[in-house]
Coordinates of C-alpha atoms and ligand atoms in Angstrom, one line a residue:
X1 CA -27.9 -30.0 29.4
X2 CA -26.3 -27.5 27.3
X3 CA -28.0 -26.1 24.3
X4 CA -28.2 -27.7 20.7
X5 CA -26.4 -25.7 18.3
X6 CA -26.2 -25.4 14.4
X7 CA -23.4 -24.2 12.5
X8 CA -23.5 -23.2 9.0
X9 CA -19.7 -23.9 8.1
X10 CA -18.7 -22.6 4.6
X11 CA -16.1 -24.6 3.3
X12 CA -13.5 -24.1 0.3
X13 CA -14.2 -23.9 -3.3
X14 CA -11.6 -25.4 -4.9
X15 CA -8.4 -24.1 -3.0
X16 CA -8.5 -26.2 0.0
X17 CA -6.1 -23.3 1.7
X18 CA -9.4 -21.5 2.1
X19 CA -10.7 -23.7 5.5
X20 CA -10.7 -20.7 7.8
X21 CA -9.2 -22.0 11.0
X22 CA -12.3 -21.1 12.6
X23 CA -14.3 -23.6 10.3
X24 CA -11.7 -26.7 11.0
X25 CA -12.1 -25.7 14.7
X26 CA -15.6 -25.8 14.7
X27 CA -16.2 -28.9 12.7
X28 CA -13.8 -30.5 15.3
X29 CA -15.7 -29.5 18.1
X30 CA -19.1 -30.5 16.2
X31 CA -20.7 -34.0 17.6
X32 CA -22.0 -34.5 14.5
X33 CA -21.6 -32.8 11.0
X34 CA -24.0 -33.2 7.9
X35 CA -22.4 -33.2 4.7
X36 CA -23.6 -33.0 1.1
X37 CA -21.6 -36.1 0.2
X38 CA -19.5 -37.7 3.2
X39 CA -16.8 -38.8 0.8
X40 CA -15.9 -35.3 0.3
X41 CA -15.8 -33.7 3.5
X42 CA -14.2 -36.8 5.0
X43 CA -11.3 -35.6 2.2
X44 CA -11.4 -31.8 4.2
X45 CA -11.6 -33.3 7.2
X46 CA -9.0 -36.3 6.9
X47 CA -6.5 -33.4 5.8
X48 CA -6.7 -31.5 8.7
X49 CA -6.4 -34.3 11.0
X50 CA -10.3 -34.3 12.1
X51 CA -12.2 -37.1 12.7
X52 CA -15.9 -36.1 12.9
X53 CA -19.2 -38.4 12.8
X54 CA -20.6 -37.3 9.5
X55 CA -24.4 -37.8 7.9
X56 CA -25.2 -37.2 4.7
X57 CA -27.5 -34.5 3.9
X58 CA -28.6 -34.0 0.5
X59 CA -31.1 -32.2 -2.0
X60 CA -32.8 -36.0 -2.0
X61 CA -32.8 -36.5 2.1
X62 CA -33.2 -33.1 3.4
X63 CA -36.1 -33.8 5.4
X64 CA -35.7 -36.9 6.6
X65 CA -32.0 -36.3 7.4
X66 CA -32.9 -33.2 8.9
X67 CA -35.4 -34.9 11.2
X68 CA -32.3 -36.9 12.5
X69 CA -30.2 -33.8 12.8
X70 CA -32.8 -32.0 14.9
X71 CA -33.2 -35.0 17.3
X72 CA -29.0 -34.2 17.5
X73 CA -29.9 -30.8 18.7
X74 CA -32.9 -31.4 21.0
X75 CA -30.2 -33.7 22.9
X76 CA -27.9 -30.5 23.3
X77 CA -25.6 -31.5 20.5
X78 CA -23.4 -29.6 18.4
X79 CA -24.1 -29.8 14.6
X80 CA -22.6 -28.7 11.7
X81 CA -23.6 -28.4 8.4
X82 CA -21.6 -28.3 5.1
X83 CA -22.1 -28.4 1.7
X84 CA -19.4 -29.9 -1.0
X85 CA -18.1 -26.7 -1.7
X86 CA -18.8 -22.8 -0.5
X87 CA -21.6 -21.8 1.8
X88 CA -24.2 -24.2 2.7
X89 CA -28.0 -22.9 1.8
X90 CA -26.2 -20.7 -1.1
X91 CA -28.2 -23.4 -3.7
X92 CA -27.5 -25.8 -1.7
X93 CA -29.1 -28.0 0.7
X94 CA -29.2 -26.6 4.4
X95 CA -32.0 -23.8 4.3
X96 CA -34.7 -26.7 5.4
X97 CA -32.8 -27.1 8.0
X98 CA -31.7 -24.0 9.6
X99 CA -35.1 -22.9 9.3
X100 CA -36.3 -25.9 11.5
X101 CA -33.6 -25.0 13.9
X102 CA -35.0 -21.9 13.8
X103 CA -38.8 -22.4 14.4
X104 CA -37.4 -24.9 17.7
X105 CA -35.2 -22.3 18.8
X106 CA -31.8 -23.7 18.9
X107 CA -29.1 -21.2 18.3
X108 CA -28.1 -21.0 14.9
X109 CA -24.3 -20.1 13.7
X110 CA -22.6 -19.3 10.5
X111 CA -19.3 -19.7 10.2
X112 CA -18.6 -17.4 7.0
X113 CA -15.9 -18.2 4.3
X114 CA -16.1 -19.1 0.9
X115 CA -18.7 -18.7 -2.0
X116 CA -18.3 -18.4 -5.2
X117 CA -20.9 -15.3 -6.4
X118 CA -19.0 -13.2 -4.0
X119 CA -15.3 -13.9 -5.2
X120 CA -16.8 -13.4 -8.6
X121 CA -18.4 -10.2 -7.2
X122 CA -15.7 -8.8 -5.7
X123 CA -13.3 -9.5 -8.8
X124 CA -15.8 -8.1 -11.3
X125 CA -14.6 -4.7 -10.7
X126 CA -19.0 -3.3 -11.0
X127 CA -19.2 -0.1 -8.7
X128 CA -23.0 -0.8 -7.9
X129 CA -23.9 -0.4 -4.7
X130 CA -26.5 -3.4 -4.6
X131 CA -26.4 -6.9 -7.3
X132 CA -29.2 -9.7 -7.5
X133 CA -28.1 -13.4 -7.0
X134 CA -29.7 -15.0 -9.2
X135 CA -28.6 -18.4 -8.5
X136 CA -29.1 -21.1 -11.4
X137 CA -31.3 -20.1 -14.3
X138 CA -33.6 -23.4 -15.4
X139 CA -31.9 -26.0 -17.8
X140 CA -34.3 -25.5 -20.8
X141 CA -33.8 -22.9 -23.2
X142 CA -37.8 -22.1 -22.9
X143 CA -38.0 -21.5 -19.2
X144 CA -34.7 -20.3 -19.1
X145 CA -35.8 -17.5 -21.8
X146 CA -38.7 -16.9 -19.8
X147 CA -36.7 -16.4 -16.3
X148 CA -35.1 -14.2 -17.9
X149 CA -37.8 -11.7 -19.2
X150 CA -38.6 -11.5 -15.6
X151 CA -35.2 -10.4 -14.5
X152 CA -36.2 -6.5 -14.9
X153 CA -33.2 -5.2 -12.9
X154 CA -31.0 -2.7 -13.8
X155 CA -28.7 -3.7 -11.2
X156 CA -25.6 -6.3 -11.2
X157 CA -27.0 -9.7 -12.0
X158 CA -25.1 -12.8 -10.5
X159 CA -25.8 -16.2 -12.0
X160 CA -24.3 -19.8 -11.6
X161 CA -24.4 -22.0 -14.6
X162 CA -23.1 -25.8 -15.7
X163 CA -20.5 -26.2 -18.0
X164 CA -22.5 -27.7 -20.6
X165 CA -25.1 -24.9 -20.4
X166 CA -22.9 -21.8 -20.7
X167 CA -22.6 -21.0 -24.4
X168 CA -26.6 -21.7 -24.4
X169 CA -26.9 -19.2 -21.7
X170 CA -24.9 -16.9 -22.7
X171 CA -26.9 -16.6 -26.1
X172 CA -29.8 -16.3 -24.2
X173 CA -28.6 -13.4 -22.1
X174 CA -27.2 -11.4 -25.4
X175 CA -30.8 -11.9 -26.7
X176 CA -32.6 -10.6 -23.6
X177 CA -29.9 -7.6 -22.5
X178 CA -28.4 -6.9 -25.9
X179 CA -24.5 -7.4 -27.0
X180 CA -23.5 -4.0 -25.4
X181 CA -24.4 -5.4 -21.7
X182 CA -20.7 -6.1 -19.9
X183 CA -20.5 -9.9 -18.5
X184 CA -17.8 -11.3 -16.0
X185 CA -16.9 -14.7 -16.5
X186 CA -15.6 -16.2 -14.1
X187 CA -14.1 -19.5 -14.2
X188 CA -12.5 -22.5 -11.8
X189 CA -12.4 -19.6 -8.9
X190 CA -9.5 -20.2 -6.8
X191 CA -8.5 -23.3 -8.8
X192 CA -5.4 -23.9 -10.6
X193 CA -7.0 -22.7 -14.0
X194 CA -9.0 -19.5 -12.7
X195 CA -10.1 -17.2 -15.5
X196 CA -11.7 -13.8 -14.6
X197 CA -12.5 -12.3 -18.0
X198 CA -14.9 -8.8 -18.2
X199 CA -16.3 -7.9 -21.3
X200 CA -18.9 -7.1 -23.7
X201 CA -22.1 -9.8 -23.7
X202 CA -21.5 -9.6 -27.5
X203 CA -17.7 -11.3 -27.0
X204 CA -18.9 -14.1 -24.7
X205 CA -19.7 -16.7 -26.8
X206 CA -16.6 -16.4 -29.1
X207 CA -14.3 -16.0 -25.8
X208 CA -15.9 -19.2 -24.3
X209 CA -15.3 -20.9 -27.8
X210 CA -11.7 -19.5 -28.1
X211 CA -9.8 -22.2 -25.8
X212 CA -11.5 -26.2 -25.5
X213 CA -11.0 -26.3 -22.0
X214 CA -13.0 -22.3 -21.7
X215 CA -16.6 -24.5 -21.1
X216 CA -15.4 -26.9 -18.7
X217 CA -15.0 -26.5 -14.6
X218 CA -17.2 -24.1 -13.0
X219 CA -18.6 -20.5 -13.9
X220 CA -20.2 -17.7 -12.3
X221 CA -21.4 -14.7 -14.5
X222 CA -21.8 -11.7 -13.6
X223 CA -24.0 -9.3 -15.7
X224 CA -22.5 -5.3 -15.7
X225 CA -25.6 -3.1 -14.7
X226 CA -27.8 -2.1 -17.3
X227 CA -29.9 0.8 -17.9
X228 CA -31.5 2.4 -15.2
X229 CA -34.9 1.7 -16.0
X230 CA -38.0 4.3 -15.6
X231 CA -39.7 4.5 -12.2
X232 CA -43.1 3.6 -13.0
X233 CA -44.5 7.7 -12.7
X234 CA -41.9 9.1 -15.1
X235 CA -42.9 5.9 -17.4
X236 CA -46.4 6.5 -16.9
X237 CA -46.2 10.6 -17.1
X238 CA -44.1 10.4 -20.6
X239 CA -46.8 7.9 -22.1
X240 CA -49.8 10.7 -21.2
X241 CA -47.6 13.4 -22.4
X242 CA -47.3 12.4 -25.4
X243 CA -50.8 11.5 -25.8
X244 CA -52.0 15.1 -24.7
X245 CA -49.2 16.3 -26.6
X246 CA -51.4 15.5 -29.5
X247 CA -54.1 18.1 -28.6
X248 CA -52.5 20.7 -26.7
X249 CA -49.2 22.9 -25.9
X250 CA -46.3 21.8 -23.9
X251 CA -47.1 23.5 -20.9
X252 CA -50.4 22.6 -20.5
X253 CA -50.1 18.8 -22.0
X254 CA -47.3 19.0 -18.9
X255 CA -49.4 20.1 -16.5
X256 CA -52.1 17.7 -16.9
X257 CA -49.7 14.8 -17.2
X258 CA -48.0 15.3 -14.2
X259 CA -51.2 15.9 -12.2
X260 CA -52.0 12.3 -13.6
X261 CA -49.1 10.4 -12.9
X262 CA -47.6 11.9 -10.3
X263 CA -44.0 13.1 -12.2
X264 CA -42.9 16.6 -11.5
X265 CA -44.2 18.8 -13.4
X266 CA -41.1 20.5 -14.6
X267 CA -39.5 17.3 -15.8
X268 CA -42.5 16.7 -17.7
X269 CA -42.4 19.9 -19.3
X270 CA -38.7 19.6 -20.7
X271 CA -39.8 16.2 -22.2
X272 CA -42.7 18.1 -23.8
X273 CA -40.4 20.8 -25.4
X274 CA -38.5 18.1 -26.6
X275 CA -41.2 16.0 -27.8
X276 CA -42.5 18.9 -29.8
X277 CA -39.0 20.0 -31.3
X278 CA -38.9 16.5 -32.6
X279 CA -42.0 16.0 -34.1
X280 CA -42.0 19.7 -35.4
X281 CA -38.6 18.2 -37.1
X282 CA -40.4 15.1 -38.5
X283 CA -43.4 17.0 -39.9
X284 CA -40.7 19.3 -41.6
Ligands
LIG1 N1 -22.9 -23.1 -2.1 C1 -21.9 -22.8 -3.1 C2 -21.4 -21.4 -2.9 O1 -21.4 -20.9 -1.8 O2 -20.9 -20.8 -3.9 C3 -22.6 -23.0 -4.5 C4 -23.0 -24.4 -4.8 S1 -23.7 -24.6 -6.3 C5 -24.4 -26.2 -6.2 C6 -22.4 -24.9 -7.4 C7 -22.2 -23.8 -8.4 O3 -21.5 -22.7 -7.8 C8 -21.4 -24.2 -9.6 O4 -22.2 -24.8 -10.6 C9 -20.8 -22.9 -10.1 O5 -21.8 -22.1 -10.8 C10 -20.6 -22.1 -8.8 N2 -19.2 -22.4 -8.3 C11 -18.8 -23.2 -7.2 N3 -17.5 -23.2 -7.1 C12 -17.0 -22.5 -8.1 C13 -15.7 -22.1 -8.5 N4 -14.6 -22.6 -7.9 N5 -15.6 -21.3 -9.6 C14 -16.6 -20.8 -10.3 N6 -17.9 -21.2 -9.9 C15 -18.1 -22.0 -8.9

C-alpha cells in the first residue's frame, strides 16, 4: 500500500490565473481534497475541468474533519488541503491538520503559490531584511490597543484586517507608532480594483476615506520599520549613566556603568560627554 500523503495546495487570491499548474495537477491526482467551503473550490476546480471528491474543512470542524482526513491517509490516500483563497494554515484552517499528519508520520507536501502578506510584501518596496506577520489583530478596539503595545518590533510589521475594521485600525496604529511611521495599503491584491498605496501612517485614514469603495474588498497593511529600538544593555547602561552622572565625572560615571550593564565602555563615555554638555547647557 502506498503511503498517505498531505498536500498543502495554495490556491489563487482573487486572480484565478494564479492556479500554478502544479496545484491543478495535484488536486487532480488527490483522492480526496478538503476545502474551506466546497462551493468555492468546486468553482476552481469545475474551471479547470477537475472533478475531485471534496470535504469540508473548516475553523468550526477542524478536528472532527481532520479525524476523517487522517483515516484518508492511514489507507494510503492522497489528500489535499485548501483553503478559500491563498495558502492554507496562513490564518486559516489546516495547521491542526498537518500537524497530525505530522505526529503519524505521513509525508507532508506544500505546494507553494499565492498569499496575500507576501504580494503585499514584495510590492511594499521596505529593504528590511526580516518582517513579522502579524496576522489579524482582535476585533475590539481594547484588545486590539493592547496587541498592539506588545508588538515591540522595530521591524516590518504585516497585518490582515476586515474591511469594516480598517479605519478603526488604522487609528489605532497612528496612536501606538506615531503619524511619521510609513504604512502600505494594500487593497483587492491581484483583483480587478488592486490598490498598492505607501505612505505616511498620518495619511491613512484620510486616503482610506478619500474614495467610498477605499474600505471595501480585502487589505493587507504593511507597517515601514520603525526605530531601531535599544538593546536591552545600551538601555540599561544609559539609565545608570545618567544616574551616576549625578555624582561623578564622565569617565568615571562611564566606567562604572558599563561594568554594570555590560555596554562598552567607550560608547558609554560619549553618551556621558554628551549628557554633561547638555545639562551644563540647561543649568546655564
Ligand atoms: N490564507 C490566506 C493567505 O494565504 O493569504 C489568508 C486568509 S485570511 C482568512 C483572509 C485575509 O487575507 C483577508 O481578510 C485579507 O486581510 C487578506 N487577503 C486575502 N486575499 C487578499 C487580497 N486579494 N487582497 C488583499 N488582502 C487579501
Amino acid at each position: 500500500m502506498s503511503q498517505g500523503t498531505l498536500y498543502i495546495v495554495a490556491t489563487p487570491i482573487g486572480n484565478l490565473a494564479d492556479a500554478s499548474p502544479r496545484a491543478l495537477e495535484t488536486l487532480a491526482q488527490c483522492d480526496l481534497v478538503a476545502c474551506e467551503d466546497t462551493r468555492t473550490t468546486r468553482g476552481l476546480l469545475s474551471r479547470h475541468g477537475i472533478s475531485a471528491h471534496t470535504l469540508s474543512l473548516h475553523a468550526h470542524n477542524e478536528r472532527s474533519a481532520g479525524e476523517r482526513l487522517l483515516e484518508a491517509l492511514r489507507q494510503g490516500k492522497r489528500v489535499a488541503v485548501v483553503s478559500d483563497a491563498g495558502t492554507p494554515a496562513i490564518s486559516d484552517p489546516g495547521a491542526l491538520l498537518v500537524a497530525a499528519a505530522h505526529r503519524e508520520g505521513f509525508r507532508v507536501i506544500p505546494i507553494p503559490g499565492p498569499n496575500a502578506a507576501v504580494a503585499a510584501y514584495s510590492a511594499s518596496g521596505y529593504t528590511a531584511e526580516r518582517f513579522l506577520f502579524a496576522g489579524f489583530l482582535p476585533a475590539t478596539r481594547a484588545a486590539r490597543r493592547k496587541a498592539l503595545a506588545d508588538l515591540e518590533i522595530a521591524w516590518p510589521l504585516i497585518f490582515y484586517e476586515a474591511p469594516h475594521r480598517v479605519l478603526e485600525t488604522v487609528e489605532d496604529l497612528v496612536e501606538r507608532y506615531g503619524a511619521d511611521r510609513e504604512i502600505v495599503i494594500a487593497r483587492e491584491l491581484t483583483k480587478m480594483f488592486e490598490e498598492i498605496a505607501r505612505m505616511p501612517l498620518g495619511a491613512a485614514h484620510a486616503w482610506l476615506g478619500a474614495e467610498q469603495h477605499r474600505q471595501q474588498g480585502e487589505f493587507v497593511l504593511v507597517l515601514g520599520p520603525g526605530a531601531p529600538q535599544p538593546s536591552k544593555e545600551v538601555a540599561e547602561g544609559e539609565r545608570v549613566l545618567a544616574v551616576l552622572l549625578e555624582a561623578l565625572s564622565p569617565g568615571e560615571a562611564a566606567r562604572l556603568a558599563a561594568r554594570i550593564s555590560g555596554e562598552s565602555k567607550n560608547k558609554l563615555y560619549e553618551k556621558a560627554l554628551e549628557l554633561a554638555g547638555r545639562e551644563k547647557k540647561t543649568v546655564r
